[in-house]
XYZ file of C-alpha atoms in Angstrom:
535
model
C 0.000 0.000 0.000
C 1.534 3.370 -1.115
C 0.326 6.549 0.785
C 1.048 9.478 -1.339
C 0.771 13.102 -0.119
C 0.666 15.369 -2.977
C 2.511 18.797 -3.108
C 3.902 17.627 0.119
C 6.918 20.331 0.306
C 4.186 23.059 -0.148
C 2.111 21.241 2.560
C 5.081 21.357 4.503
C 5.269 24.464 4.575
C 1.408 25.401 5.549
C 1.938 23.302 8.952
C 5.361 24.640 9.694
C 3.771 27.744 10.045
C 2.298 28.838 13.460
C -0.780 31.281 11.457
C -0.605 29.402 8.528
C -1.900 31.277 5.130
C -5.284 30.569 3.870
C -5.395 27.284 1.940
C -6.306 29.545 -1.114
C -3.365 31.765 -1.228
C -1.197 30.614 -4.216
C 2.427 29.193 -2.660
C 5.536 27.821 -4.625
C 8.386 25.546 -3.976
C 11.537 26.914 -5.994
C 14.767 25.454 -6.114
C 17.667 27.130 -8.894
C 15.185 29.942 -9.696
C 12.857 27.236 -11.066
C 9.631 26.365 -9.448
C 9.728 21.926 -7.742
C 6.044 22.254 -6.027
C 2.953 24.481 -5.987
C -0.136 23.941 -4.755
C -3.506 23.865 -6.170
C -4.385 27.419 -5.727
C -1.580 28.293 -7.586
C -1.693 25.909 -10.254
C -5.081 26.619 -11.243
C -3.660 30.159 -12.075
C -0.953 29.041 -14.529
C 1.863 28.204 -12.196
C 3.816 24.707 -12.807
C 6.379 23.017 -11.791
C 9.498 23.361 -13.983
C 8.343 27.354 -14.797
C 10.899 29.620 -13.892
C 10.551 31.975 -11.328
C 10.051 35.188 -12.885
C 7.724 33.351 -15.540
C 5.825 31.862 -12.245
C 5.355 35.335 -10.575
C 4.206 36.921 -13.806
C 1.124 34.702 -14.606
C 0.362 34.552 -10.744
C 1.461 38.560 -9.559
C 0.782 37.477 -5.932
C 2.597 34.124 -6.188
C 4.671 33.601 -2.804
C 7.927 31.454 -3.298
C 9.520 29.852 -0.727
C 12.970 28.181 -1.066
C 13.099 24.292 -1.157
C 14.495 22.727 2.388
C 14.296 19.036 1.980
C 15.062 19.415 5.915
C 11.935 20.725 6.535
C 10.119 18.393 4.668
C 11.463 15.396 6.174
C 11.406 17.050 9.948
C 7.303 17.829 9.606
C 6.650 14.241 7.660
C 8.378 12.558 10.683
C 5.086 13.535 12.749
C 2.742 12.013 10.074
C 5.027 8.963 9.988
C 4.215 8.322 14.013
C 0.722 8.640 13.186
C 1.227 5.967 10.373
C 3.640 3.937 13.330
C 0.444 3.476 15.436
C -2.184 1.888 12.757
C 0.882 -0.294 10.993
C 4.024 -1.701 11.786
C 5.451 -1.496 8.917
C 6.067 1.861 7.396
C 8.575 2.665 5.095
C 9.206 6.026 3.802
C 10.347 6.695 0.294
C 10.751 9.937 0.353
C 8.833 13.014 2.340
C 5.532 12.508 1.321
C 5.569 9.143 0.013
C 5.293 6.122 2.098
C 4.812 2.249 1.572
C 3.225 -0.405 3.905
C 2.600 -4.063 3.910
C -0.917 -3.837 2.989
C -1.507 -7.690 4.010
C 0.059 -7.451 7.556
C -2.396 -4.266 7.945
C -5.470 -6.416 6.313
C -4.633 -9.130 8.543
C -4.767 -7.207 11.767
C -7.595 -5.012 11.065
C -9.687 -7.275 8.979
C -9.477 -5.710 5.292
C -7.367 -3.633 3.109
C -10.378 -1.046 3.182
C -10.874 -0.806 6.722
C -6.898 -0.360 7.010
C -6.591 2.246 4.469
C -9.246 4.386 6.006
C -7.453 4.006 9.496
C -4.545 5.054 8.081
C -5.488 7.640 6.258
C -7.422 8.922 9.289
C -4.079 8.794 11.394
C -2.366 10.704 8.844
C -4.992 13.526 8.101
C -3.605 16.905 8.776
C -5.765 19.967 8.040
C -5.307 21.290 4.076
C -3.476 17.653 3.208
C -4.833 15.520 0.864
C -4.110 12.112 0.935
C -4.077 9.979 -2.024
C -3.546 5.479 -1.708
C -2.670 2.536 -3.813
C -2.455 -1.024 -3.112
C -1.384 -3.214 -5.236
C 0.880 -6.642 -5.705
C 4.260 -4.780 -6.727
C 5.722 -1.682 -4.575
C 5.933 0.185 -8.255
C 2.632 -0.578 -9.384
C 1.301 0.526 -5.776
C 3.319 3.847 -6.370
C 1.467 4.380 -10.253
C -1.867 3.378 -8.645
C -2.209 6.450 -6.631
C -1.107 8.818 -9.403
C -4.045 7.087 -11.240
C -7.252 8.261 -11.501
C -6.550 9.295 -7.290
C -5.905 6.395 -6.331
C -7.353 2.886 -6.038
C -6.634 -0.850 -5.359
C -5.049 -3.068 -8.219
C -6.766 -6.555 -7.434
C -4.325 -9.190 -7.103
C -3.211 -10.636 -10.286
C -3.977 -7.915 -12.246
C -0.677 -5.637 -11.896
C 0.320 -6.498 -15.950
C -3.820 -5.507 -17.250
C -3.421 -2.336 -14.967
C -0.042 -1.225 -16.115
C -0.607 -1.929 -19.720
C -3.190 0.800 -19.995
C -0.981 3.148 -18.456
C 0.775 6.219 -20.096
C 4.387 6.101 -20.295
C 5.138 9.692 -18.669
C 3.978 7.915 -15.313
C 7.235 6.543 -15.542
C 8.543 9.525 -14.811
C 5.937 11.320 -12.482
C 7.166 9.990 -9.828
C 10.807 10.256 -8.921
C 10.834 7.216 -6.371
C 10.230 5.406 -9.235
C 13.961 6.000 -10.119
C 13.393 6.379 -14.193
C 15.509 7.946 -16.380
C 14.097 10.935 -17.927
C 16.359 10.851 -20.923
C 15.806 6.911 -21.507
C 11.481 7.763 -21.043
C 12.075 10.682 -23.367
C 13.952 8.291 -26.134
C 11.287 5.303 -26.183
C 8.376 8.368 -26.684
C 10.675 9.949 -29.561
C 10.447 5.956 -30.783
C 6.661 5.950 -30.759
C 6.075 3.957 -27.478
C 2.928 5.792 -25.912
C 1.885 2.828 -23.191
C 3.574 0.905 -20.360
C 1.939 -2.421 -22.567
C 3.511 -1.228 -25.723
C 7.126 -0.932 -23.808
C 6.343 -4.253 -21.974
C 5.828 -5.988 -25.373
C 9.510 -5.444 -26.017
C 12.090 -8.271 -25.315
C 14.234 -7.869 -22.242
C 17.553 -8.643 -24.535
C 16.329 -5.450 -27.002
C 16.045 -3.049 -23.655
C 19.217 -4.521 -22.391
C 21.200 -3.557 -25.444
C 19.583 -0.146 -26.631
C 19.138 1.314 -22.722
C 21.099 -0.579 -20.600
C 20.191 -1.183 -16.859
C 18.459 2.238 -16.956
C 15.882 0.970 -19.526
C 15.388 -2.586 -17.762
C 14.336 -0.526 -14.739
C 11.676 1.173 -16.869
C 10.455 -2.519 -18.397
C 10.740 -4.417 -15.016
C 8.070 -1.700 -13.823
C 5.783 -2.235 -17.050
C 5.876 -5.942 -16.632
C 5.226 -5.663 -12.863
C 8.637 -7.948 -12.316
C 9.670 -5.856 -9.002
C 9.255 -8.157 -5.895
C 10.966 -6.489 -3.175
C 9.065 -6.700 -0.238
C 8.021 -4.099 2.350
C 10.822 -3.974 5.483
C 12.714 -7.163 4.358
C 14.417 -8.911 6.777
C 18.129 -8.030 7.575
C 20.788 -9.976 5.662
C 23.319 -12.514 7.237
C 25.664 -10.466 7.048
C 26.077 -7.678 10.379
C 27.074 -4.495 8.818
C 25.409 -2.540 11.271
C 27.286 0.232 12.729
C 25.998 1.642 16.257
C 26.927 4.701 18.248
C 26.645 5.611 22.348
C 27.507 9.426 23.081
C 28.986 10.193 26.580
C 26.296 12.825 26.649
C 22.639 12.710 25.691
C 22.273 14.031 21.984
C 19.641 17.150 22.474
C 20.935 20.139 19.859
C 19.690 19.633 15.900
C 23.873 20.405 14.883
C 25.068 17.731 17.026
C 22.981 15.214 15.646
C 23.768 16.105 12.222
C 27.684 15.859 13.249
C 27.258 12.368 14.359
C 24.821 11.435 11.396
C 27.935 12.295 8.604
C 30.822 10.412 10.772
C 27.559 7.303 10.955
C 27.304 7.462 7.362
C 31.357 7.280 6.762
C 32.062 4.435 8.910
C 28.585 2.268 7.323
C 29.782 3.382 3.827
C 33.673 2.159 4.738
C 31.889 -0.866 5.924
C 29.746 -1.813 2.889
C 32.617 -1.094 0.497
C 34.717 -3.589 1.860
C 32.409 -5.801 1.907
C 31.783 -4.830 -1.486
C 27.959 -4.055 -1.612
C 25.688 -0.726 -1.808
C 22.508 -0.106 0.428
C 19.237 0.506 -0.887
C 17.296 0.372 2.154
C 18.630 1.523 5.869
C 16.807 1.509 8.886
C 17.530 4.123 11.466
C 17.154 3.439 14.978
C 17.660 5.601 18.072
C 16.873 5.454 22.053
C 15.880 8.007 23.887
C 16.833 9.021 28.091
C 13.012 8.423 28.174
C 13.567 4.925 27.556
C 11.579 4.484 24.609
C 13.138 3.629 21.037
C 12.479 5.217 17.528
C 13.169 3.318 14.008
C 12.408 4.417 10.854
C 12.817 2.685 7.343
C 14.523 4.942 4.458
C 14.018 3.123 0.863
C 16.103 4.726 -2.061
C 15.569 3.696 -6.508
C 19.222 3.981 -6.570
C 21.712 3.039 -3.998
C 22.639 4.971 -0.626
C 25.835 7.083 -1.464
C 27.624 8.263 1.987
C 26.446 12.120 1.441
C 22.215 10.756 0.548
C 22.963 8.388 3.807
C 24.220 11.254 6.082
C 21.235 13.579 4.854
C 18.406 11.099 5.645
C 19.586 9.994 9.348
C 20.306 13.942 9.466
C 16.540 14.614 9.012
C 15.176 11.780 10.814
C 16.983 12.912 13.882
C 15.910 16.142 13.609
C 12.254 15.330 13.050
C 12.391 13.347 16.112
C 14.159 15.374 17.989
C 11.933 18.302 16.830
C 9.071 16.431 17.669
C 10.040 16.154 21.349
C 10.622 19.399 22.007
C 13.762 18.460 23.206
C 15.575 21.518 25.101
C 17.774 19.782 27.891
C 19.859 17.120 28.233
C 17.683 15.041 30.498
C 14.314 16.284 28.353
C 14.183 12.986 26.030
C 18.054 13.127 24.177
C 19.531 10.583 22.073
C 21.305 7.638 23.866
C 22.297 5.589 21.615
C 22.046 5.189 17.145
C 22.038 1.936 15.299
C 22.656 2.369 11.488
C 21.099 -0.932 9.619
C 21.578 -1.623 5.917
C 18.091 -4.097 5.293
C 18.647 -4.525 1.940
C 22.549 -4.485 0.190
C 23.557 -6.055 -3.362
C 26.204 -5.795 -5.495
C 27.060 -3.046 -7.120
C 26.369 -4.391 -10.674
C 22.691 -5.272 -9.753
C 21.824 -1.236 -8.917
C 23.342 0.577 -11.463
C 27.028 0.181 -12.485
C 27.004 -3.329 -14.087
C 27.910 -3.836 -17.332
C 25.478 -1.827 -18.937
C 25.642 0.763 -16.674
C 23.794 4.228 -18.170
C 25.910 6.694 -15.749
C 22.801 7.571 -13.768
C 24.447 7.163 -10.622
C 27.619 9.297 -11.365
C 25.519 12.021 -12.314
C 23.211 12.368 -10.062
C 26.636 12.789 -7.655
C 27.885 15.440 -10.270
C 24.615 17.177 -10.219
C 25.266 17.664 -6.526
C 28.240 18.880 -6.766
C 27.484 21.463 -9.456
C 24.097 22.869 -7.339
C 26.775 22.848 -4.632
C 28.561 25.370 -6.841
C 26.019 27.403 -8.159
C 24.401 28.268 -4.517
C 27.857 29.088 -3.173
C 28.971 31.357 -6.399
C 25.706 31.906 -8.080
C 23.763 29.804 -10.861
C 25.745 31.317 -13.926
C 29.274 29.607 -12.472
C 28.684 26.516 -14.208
C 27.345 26.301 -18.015
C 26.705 23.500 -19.952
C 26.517 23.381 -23.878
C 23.276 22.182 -25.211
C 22.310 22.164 -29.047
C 20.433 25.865 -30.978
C 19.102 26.821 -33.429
C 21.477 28.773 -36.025
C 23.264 28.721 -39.295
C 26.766 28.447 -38.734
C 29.073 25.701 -36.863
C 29.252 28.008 -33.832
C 25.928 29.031 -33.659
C 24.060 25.789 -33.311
C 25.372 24.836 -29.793
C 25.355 27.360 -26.898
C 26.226 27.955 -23.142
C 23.695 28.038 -20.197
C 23.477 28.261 -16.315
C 23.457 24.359 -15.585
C 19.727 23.321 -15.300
C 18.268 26.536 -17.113
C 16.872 25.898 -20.615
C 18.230 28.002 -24.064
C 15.808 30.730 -25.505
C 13.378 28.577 -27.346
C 13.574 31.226 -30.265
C 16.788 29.519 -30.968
C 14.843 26.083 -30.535
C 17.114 23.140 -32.567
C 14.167 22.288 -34.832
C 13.079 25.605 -35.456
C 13.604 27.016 -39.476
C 16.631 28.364 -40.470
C 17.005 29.425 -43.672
C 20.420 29.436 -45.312
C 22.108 27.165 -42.399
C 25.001 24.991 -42.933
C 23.308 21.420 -44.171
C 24.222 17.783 -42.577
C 26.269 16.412 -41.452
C 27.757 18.758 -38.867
C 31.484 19.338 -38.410
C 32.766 17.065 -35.170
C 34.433 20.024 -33.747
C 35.174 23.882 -33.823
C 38.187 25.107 -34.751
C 40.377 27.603 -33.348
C 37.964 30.003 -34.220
C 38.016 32.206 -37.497
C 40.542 34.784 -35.983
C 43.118 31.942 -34.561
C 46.375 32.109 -35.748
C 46.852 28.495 -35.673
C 43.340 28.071 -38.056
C 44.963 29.969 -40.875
C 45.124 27.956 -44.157
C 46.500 28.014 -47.439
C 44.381 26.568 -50.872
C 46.537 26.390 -53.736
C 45.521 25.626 -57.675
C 47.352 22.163 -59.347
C 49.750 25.327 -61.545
C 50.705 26.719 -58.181
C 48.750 29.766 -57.450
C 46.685 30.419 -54.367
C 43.053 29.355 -54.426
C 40.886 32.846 -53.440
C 37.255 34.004 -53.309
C 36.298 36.813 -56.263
C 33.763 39.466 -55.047
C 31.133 37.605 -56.911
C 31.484 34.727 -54.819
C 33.410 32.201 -57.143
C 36.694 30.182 -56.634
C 39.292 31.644 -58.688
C 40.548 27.944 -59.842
C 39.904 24.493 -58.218
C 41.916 23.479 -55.016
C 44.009 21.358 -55.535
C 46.149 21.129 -51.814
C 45.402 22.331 -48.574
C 48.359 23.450 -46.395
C 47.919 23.749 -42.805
C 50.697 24.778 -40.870
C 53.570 22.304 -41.381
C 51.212 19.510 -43.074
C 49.843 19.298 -46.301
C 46.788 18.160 -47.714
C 45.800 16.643 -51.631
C 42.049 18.126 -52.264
C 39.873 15.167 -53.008
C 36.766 16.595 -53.161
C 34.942 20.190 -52.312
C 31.752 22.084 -52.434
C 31.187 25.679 -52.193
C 31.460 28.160 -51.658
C 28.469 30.082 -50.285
C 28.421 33.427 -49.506
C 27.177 34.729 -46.098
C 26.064 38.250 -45.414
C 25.944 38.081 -41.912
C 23.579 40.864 -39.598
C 23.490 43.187 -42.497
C 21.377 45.332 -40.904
C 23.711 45.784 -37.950
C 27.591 47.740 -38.252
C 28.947 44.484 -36.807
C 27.715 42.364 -39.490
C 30.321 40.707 -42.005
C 30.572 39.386 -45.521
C 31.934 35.906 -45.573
C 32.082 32.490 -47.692
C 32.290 28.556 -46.252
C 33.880 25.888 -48.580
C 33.835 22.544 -47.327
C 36.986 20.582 -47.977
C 38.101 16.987 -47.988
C 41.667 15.831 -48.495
C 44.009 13.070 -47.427
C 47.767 14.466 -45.840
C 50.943 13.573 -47.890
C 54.287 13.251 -46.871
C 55.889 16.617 -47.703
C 55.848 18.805 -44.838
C 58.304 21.885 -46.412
C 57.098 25.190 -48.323
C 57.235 23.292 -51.791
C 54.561 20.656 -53.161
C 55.781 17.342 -54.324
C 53.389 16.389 -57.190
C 54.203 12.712 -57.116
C 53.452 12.680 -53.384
C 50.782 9.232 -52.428
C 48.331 10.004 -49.966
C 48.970 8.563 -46.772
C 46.264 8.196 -44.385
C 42.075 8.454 -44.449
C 41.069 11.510 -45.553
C 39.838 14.548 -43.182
C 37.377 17.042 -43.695
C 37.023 20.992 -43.110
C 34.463 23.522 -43.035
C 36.562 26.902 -44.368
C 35.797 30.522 -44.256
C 37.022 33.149 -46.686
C 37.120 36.481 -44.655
C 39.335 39.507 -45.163
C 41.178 37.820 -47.543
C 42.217 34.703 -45.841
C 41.182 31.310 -45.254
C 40.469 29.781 -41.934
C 39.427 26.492 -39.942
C 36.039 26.964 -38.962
C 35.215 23.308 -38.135
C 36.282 19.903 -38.292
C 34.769 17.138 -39.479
């Protein structure tokens, strides 16, 4: 059974607050000046998630945008969680606002799966917080369930003749799920419109066009997950434990001791050469009474993910004591538990690994970056629209999209055709991207004002090396922002030779080509040729 909390940061917000806001008063999650969560006020007046900020605030004028704390998210779930902890025993959280629980224990001990989702649904009702469930055979098919049609219970059995009527993008909706946008994206682009039509494909074809990134995505169409709910503890004891001379009572402490946790587990599991997927987090209290909590993760526990979730279950706990002295309810002791640990091949670096895991490290460290020096201190190049080499792929703040007037499928009239040069050159003003074209009597190769070759290239000299033409096309003439003082008359020539072994000022006529031939996009400009490109 998956309990499922929508807008739950914004939510989080509302009861953080001692005079909360009126339930109608539009709110917004934003993380990197781009908007994670809003709630329903505010999308019903044009505000979703993904907008950017400005573009949020000028559909919705009284918009108010909070930043995103995950801290705060986890700290308030942690007091629906208890509520959870007293209906079922069972409770494990995905992520804040997301939960899953053994919907047969909870049948069992309160008669039906009905009469136990109403209990706990009743435990976990908060004023303003909607609550939406699933039950079904599969934890991932639970999960889709309540983004379905709000919510519902997949009879047993009938996981595959659910899921095959399912959109793909659900893949995708929610990121406990753990798909890869990019890989979801791809099998759309390929026609695929329905988790049936992707789980008609052959596990062998997914294998070898996606890798273990698109396996995950079938293995959720053809309801193949069978992890459990709280699985019982492997064989092996890699559970690493703590006792602090003094009662842990201060938020900063506790997240001191949750990173040096975290380092000795992760030391731990890589010598025994697994990852964790699913840690349970366990602490006593002066009180004498003992918390645990179950953290599930789609990809596996990396120290800094590990150190961040016992960080925010000991602050929700803490929090939710109102702990202020040492003696007032502190931390005694802290057990970390790995539940479930594999090998490192069967998460997501085997053979066919897709890189999903090492990015989603460098994207931490790059929104590290940005909110220490500011979102424009790391760009990324991603492809535009254009008509030169140079134009077509541009530089943006990491995570920000490129002015969709310069779109990659939008017209452009008069742009360079396919295929693309491989790389830039040294730029049209680089010394080392001058060039020489000379005629088979000798002369130099130039561009008349009418736009014509005056002879046919015969070598290409480049420096030191030289080049037999084998083939070329052009040239075309460019009359670049001709309505602007910067603008510039220019032509391209593409250029394809093989080198030769003379490497003086003189040509050897008799020279044999001696390697596969290269390519070159050329510009005529102020009376000299240049590298452009590269092919």
């Amino acid at each position: 059974m998956a309990l499922w909390f929508p807008d739950w940061p914004v939510q989080a917000v509302r009861l953080s607050r001692d005079d909360p806001a009126p339930a109608d008063d539009p709110l917004a999650i934003a993380e990197h000046h781009r908007i994670r969560a809003c709630g329903l006020s505010a999308r019903r007046r044009g505000v979703r998630r993904g907008m950017k900020v400005r573009q949020a605030r000028a559909v919705c004028p009284d918009l108010e945008v909070i930043d995103a704390d995950p801290e705060r998210d986890a700290r308030i779930f942690e007091g629906i969680i208890a509520s959870l902890g007293e209906v079922a025993s069972s409770v494990e959280v995905l992520r804040p606002g997301l939960v899953i629980i053994a919907a047969d224990a909870a049948a069992r001990y309160h008669g039906s799966e009905e009469v136990a989702a109403q209990l706990l649904i009743d435990a976990a009702s908060r004023t303003g917080v909607d609550i939406i469930t699933g039950v079904a055979d599969e934890v991932t098919t639970a999960v889709i369930a309540t983004r379905v049609a709000g919510g519902g219970v997949v009879r047993s059995g009938a996981s595959t003749s659910f899921l095959e009527r399912q959109p793909l993008g659900v893949l995708v909706a929610e990121e406990a799920l753990g798909c890869d946008e990019q890989v979801v994206r791809t099998l759309g682009d390929l026609g695929i419109t329905t988790l049936g039509e992707l789980a008609a494909i052959s596990v062998g074809s997914m294998a070898t066009r996606f890798g273990q990134a698109g396996l995950r995505c079938h293995a959720i169409a053809t309801a193949r997950q069978s992890r459990r709910v709280a699985p019982p503890i492997n064989t092996a004891n890699w559970e690493i434990s703590h006792i602090p001379e003094e009662p842990i009572t201060r938020v900063d402490a506790a997240a001191f001791r949750a990173r040096a946790l975290a380092v000795q587990l992760h030391a731990r599991l890589a010598e025994a050469g697994v990852v964790c997927q699913v840690l349970r987090v366990t602490a006593d209290f002066t009180d004498g009474t003992t918390s645990s909590r179950v953290w599930r993760t789609s990809e596996p526990l990396t120290e800094g993910a590990t150190a961040d979730r016992v960080r925010w279950q000991l602050d929700g706990w803490l929090t939710a004591r109102g702990v202020v002295e040492d003696t007032d309810g502190g931390i005694t002791a802290l057990w970390l538990t790995p539940l479930e640990c594999v090998p490192p091949e069967m998460a997501s670096d085997g053979l066919w690994d897709t890189g999903t895991s090492h990015r989603a490290v460098a994207r931490q460290v790059i929104e590290r970056v940005q909110s220490t020096l500011g979102i424009t201190a790391v760009l990324q190049p991603v492809p535009a629209g254009g008509r030169g080499v140079a134009e077509r792929i541009v530089l943006v703040p990491y995570g920000e999209q490129p002015d969709p007037v310069r779109r990659p499928g939008g017209k452009w009239l008069g742009r360079l055709p396919s295929p693309l040069p491989a790389r830039l050159g040294g730029g049209i003003n680089h010394p080392a991207a001058q060039v020489v074209l000379i005629s088979a009597s000798g002369t130099r190769v130039t561009v008349t004002a009418e736009v014509r070759l005056t002879d046919s290239p015969y070598a290409l000299g480049w420096g030191p090396r030289r080049y037999l033409v084998t083939a070329w096309a052009g040239p075309w003439p460019v009359d670049d922002r001709w309505w602007d003082s910067s603008g510039q008359r220019y032509a391209r020539l593409q250029v394809v030779g093989r080198a030769v072994s003379g490497t003086g000022t003189t040509w050897d006529a008799g020279a044999e080509p001696e390697s596969e031939p290269r390519a070159w996009l050329l510009i005529w400009l102020k009376g000299r040729w240049r590298i452009e490109a590269i092919y």
